[in-house]
PDB file of C-alpha atoms in Angstrom:
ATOM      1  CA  UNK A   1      -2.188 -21.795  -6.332  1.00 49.00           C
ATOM      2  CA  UNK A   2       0.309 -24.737  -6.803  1.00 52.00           C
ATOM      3  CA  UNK A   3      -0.236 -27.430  -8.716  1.00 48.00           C
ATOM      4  CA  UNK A   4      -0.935 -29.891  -6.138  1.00 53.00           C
ATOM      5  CA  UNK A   5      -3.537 -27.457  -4.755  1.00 54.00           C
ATOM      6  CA  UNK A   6      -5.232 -27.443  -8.088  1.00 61.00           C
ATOM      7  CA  UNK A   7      -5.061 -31.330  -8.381  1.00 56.00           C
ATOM      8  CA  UNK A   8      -6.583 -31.543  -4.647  1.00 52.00           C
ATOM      9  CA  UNK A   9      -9.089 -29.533  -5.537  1.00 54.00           C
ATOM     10  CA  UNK A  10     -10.092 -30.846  -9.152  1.00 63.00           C
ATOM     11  CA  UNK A  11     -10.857 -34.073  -7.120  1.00 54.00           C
ATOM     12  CA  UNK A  12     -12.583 -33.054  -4.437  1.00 56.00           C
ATOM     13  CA  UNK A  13     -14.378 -31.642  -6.580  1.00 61.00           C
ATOM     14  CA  UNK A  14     -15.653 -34.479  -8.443  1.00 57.00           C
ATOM     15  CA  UNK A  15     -16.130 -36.201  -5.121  1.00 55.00           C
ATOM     16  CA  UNK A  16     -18.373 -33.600  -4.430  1.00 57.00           C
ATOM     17  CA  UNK A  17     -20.418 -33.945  -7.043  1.00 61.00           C
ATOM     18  CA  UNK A  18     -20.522 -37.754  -7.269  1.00 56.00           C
ATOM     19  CA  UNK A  19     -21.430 -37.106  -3.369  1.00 56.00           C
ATOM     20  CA  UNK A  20     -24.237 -35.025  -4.692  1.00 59.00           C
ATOM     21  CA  UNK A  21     -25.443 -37.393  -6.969  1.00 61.00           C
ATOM     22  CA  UNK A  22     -25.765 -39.916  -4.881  1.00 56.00           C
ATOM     23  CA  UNK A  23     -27.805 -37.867  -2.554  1.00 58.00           C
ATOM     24  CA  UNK A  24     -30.006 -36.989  -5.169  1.00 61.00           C
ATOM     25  CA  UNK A  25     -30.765 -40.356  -6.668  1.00 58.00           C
ATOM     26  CA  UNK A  26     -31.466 -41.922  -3.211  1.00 55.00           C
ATOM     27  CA  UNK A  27     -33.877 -39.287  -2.464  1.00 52.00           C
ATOM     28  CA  UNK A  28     -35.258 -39.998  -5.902  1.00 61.00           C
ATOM     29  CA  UNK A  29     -35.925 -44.014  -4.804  1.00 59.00           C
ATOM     30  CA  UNK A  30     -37.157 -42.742  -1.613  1.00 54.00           C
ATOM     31  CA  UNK A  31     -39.976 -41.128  -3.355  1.00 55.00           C
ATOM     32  CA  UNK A  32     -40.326 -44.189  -5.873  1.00 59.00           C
ATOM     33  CA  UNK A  33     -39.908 -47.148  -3.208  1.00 57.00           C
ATOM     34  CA  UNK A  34     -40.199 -46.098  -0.022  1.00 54.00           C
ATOM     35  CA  UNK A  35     -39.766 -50.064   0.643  1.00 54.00           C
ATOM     36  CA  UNK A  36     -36.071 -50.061   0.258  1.00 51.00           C
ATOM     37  CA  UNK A  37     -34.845 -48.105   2.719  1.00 53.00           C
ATOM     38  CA  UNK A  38     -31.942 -49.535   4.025  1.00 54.00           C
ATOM     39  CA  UNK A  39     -30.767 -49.205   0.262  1.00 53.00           C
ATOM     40  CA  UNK A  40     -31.368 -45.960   0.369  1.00 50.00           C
ATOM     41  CA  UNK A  41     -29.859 -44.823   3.584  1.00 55.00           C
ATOM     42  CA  UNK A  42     -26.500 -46.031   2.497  1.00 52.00           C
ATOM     43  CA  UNK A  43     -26.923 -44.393  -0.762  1.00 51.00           C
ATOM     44  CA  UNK A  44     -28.091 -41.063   1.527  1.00 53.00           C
ATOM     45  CA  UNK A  45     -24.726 -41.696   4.054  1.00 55.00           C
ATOM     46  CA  UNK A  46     -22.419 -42.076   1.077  1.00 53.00           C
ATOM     47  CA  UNK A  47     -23.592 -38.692  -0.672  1.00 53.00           C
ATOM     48  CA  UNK A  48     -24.086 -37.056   2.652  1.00 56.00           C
ATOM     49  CA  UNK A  49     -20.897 -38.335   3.970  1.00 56.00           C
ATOM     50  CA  UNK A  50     -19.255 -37.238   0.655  1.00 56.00           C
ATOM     51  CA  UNK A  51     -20.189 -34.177   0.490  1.00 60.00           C
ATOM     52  CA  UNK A  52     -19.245 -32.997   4.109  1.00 63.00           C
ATOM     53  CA  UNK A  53     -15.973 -34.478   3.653  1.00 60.00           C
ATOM     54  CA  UNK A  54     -15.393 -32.113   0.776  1.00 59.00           C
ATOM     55  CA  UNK A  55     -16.276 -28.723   2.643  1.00 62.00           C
ATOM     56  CA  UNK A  56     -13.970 -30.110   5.429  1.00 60.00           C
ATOM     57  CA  UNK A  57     -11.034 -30.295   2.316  1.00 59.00           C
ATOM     58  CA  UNK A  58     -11.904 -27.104   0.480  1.00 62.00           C
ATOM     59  CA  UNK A  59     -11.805 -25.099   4.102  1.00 64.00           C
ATOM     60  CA  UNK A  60      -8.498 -26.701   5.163  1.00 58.00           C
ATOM     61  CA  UNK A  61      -7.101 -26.052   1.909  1.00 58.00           C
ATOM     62  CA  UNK A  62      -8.101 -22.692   1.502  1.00 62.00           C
ATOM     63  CA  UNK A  63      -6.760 -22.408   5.451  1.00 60.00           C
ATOM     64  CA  UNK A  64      -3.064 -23.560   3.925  1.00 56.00           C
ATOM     65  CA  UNK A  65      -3.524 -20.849   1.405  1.00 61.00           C
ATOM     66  CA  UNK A  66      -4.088 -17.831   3.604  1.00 61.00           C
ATOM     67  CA  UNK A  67      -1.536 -18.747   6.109  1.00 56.00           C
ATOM     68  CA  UNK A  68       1.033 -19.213   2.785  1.00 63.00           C
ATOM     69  CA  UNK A  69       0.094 -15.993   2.223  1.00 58.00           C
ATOM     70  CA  UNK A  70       0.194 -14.559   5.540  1.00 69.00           C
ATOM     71  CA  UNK A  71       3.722 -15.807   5.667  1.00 71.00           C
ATOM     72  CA  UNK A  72       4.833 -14.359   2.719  1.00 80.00           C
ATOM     73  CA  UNK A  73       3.583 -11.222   3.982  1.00 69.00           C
ATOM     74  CA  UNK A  74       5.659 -10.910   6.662  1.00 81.00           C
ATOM     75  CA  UNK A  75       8.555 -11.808   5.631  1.00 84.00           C
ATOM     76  CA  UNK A  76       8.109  -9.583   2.646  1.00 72.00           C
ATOM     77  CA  UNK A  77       7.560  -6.519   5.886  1.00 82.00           C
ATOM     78  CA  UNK A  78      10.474  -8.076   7.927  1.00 87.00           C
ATOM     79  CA  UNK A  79      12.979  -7.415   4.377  1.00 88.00           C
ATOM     80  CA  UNK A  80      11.701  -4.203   4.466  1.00 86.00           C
ATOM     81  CA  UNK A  81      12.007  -3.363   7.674  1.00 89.00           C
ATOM     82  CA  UNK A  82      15.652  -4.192   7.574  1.00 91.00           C
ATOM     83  CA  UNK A  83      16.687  -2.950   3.766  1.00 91.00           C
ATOM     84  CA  UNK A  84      18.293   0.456   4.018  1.00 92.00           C
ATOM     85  CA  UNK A  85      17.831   0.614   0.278  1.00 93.00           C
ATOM     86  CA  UNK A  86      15.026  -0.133  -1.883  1.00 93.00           C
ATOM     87  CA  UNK A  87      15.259   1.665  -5.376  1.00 92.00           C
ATOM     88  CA  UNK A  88      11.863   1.641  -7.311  1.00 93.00           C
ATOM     89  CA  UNK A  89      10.082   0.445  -3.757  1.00 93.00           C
ATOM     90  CA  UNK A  90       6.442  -0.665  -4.702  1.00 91.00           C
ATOM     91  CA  UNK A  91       4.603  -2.009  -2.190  1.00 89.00           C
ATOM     92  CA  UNK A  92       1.741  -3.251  -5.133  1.00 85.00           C
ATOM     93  CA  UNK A  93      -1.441  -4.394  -3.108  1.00 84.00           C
ATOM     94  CA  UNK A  94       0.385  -4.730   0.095  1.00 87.00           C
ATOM     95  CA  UNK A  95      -0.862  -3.319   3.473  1.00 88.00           C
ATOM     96  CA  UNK A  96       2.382  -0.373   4.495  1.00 89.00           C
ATOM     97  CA  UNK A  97       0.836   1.198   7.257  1.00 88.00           C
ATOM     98  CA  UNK A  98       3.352   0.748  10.533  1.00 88.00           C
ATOM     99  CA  UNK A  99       6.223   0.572   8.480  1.00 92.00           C
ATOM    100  CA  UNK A 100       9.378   2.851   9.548  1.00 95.00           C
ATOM    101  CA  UNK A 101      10.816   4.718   6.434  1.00 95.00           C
ATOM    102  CA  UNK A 102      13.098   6.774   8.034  1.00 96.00           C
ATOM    103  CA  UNK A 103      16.823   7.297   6.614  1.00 95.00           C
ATOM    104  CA  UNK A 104      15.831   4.222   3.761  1.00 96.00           C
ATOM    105  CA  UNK A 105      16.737   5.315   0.639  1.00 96.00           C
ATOM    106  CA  UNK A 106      13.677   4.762  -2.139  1.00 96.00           C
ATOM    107  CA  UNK A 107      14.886   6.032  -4.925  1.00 96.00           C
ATOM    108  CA  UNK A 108      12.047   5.871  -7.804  1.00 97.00           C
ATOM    109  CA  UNK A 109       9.608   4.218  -6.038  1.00 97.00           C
ATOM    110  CA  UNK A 110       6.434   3.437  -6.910  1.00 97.00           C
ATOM    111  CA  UNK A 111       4.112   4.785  -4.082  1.00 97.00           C
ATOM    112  CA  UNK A 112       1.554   6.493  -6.254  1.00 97.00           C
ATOM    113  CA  UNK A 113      -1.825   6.205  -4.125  1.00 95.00           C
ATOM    114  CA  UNK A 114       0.324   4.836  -1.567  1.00 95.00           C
ATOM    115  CA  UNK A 115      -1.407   5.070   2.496  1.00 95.00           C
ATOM    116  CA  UNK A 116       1.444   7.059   4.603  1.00 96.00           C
ATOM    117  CA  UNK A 117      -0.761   8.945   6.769  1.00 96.00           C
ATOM    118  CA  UNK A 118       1.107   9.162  10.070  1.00 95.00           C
ATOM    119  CA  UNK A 119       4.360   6.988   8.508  1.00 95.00           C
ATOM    120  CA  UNK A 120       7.922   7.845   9.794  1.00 96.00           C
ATOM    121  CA  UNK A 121       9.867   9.186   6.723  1.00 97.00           C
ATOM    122  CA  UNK A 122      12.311  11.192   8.651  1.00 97.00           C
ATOM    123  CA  UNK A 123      15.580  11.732   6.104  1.00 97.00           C
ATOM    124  CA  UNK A 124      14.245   9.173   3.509  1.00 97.00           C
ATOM    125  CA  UNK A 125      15.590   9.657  -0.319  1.00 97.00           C
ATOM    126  CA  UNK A 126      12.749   9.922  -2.263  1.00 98.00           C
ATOM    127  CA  UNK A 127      14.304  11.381  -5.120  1.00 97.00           C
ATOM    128  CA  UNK A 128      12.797  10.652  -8.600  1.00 97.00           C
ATOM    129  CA  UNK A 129       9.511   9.020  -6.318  1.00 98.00           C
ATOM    130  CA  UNK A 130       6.285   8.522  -7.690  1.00 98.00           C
ATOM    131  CA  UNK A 131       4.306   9.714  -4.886  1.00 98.00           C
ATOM    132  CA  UNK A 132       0.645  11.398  -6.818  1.00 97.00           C
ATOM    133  CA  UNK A 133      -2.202  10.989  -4.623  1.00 97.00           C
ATOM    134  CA  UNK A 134      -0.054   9.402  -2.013  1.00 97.00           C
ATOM    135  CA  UNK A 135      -1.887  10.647   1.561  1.00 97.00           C
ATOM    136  CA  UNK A 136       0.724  11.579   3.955  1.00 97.00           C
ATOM    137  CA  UNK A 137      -1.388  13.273   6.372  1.00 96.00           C
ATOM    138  CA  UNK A 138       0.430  13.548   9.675  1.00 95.00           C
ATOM    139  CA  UNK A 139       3.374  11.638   8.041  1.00 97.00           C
ATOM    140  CA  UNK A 140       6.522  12.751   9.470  1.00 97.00           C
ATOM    141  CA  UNK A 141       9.036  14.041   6.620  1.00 97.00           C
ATOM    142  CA  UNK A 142      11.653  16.680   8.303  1.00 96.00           C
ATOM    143  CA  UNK A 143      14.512  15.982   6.069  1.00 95.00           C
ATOM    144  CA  UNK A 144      13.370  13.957   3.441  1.00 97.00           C
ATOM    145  CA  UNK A 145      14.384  14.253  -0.084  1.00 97.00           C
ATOM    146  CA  UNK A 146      11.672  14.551  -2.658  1.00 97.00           C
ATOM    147  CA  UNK A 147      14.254  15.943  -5.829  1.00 96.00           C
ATOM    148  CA  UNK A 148      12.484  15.509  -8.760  1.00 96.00           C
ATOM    149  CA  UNK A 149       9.765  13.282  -7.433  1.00 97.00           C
ATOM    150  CA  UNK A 150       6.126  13.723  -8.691  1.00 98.00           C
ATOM    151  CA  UNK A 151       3.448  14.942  -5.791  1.00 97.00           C
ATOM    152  CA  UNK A 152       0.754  15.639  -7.859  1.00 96.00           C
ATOM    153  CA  UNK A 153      -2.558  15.264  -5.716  1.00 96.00           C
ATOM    154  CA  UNK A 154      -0.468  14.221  -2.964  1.00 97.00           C
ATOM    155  CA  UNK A 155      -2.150  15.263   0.482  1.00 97.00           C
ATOM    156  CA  UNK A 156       0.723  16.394   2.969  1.00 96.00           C
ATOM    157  CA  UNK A 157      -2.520  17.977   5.263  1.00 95.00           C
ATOM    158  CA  UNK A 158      -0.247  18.524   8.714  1.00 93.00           C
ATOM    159  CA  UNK A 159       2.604  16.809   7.460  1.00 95.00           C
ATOM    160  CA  UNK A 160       6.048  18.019   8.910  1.00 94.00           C
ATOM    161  CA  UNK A 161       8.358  19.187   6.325  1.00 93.00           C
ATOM    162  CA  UNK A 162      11.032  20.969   7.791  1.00 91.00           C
ATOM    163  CA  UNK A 163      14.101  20.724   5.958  1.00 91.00           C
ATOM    164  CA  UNK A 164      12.203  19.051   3.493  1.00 94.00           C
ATOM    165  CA  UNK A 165      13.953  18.985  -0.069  1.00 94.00           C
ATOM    166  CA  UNK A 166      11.477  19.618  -3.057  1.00 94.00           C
ATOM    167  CA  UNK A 167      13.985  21.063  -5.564  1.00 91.00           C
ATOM    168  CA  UNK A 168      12.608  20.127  -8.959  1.00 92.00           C
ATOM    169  CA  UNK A 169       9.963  17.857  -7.766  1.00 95.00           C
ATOM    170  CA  UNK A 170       6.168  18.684  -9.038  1.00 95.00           C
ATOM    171  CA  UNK A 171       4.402  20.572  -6.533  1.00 93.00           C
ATOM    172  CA  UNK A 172       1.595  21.484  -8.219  1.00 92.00           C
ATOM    173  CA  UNK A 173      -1.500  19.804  -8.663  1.00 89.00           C
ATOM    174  CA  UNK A 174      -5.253  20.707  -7.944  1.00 89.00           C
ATOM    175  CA  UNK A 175      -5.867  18.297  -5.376  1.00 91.00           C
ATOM    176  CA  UNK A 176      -2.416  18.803  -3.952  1.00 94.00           C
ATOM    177  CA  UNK A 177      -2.599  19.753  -0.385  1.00 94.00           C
ATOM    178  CA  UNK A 178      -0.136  21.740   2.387  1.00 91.00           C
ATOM    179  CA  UNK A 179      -2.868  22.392   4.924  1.00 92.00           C
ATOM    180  CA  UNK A 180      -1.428  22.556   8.093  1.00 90.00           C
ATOM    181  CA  UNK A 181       1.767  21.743   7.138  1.00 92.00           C
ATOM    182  CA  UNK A 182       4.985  22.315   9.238  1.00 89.00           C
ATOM    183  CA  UNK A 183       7.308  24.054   7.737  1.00 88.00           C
ATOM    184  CA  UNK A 184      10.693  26.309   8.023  1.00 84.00           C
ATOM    185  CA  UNK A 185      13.262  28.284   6.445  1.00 80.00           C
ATOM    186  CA  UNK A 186      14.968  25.290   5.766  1.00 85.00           C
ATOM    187  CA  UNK A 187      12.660  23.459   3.851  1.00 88.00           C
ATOM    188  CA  UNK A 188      13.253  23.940   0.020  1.00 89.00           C
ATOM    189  CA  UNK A 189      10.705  24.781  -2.707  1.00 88.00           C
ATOM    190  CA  UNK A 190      11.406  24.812  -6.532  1.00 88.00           C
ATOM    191  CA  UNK A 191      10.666  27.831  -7.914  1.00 81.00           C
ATOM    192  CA  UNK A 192       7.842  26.680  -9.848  1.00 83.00           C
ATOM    193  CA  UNK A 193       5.764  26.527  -6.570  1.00 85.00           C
ATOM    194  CA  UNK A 194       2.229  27.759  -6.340  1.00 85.00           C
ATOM    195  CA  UNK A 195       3.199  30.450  -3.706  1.00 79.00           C
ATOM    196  CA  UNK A 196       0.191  32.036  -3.400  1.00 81.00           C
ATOM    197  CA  UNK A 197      -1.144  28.677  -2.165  1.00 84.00           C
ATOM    198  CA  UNK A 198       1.697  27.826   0.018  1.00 82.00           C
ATOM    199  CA  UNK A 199       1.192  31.092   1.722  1.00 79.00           C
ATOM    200  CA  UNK A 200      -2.496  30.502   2.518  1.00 82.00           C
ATOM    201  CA  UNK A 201      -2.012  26.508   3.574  1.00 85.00           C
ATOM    202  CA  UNK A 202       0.578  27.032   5.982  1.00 81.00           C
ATOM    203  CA  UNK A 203      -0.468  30.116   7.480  1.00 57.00           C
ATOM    204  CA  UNK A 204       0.608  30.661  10.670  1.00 52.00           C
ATOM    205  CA  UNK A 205       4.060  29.825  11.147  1.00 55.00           C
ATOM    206  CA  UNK A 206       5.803  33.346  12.423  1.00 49.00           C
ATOM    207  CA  UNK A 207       8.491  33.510   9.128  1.00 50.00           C
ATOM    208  CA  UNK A 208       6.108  33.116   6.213  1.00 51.00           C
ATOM    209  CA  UNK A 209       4.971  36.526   6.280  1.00 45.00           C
ATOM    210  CA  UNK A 210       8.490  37.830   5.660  1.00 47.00           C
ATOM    211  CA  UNK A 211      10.259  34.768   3.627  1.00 49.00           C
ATOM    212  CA  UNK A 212      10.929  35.774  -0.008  1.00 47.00           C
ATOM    213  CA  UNK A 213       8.656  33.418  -2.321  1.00 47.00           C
ATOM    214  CA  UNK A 214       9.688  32.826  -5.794  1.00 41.00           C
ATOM    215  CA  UNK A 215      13.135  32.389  -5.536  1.00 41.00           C
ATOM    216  CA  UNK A 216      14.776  29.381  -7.491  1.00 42.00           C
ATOM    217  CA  UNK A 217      15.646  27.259  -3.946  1.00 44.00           C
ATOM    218  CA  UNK A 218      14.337  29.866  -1.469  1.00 54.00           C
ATOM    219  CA  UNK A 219      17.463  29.736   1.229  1.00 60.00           C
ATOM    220  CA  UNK A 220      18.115  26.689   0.354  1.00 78.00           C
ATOM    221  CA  UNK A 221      20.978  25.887   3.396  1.00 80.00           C
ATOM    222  CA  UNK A 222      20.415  22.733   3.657  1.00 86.00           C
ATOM    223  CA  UNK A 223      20.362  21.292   0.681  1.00 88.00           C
ATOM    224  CA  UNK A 224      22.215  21.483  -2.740  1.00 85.00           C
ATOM    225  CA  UNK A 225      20.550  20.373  -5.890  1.00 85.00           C
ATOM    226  CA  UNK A 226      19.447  16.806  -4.798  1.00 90.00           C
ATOM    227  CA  UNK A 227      22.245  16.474  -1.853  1.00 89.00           C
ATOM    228  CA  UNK A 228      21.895  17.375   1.668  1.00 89.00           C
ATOM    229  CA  UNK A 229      24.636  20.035   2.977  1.00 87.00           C
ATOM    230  CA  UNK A 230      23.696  20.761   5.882  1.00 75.00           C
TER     231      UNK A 230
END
């Protein structure tokens, strides 16, 4: 909060409780001398008056504060929108959903728990991306490049990932999940990979039965160490 903010408040703040005060030490004479009344209502208006004029100031400037905020907000989404390269993205606290990824190149960011379910990451470079326990269910990632990025208990449940790039990234994780996901021939595994559990999460796409598992890049056409060939 600025400092004027803090200043604004500090005072109506004592207001307030000179307000309240008075309030209470005209009630107090009311009870003593019920004979000076017109004493005491002024005492009663003052403190009453006081006192609503404070919760008028705190709400407006708390009102100030949000729409600050707000503000910031979007223009903080409206740089994003527009930036075709964010190395070490972290979106912190902020709200991501809606935002179009696609061909922006995040390099080492920071979207550990990050909420992608349904985002548009079509081509993004992800390389080097911190991306455990992200949840990109649904998220669309045919072409993206996750070289060397960390998807430990990342949930990909019905993500597309054809053409996907994981060469060197971290795969594995007990929580990690491929159910569902779309995949192809295209899309590149390191050869670390949990096949076994590949095989049994993306069952039912017509060339897993007779793809070769295990090997460093399996067919990797598309893609060359961390750079897209194809």
């Amino acid at each position: 909060m600025p400092m004027s903010g803090q200043l604004l408040l500090s005072v109506m703040g004592l207001l307030g409780v000179l307000g309240a005060a008075g309030a209470i030490f005209a009630w107090r004479m009311a009870l003593r001398e019920p004979e000076r009344e017109p004493r005491i209502e002024v005492l009663a208006g003052i403190g009453g008056g006081l006192i609503t004029g404070i919760a008028v100031g705190i709400s407006a400037l708390f009102l100030e504060q949000s729409l600050e905020v707000s503000h910031k907000y979007a223009t903080w989404r409206a740089n994003v929108e527009i930036a075709d390269s964010i190395p070490g993205f972290t979106p912190g606290d902020r709200n991501i959903k809606g935002l179009n990824f696609s061909g922006k190149s995040l390099r080492n960011a920071d979207l550990n728990g990050a909420e992608l379910r349904g985002a548009q990451l079509r081509d993004t470079d992800l390389r080097g991306a911190d991306l455990r326990n992200a949840k990109m269910q649904g998220a669309n990632l045919v072409g993206a490049n996750f070289f060397e990025a960390d998807l430990r208990g990342a949930h990909l449940e019905g993500a597309k990932l054809h053409g996907a790039n994981f060469t060197h990234a971290i795969v594995n994780g007990v929580e990690t999940s491929y159910m569902g996901a779309a995949v192809n021939p295209l899309t590149c595994w390191p050869a670390e990979v949990d096949t076994k559990k590949l095989k049994r999460e993306i069952a039912g796409h017509p060339w897993v039965g007779n793809f070769h598992w295990g090997q460093r890049v399996p067919n990797c056409t598309f893609w060359s160490g961390k750079e897209r060939i194809g």
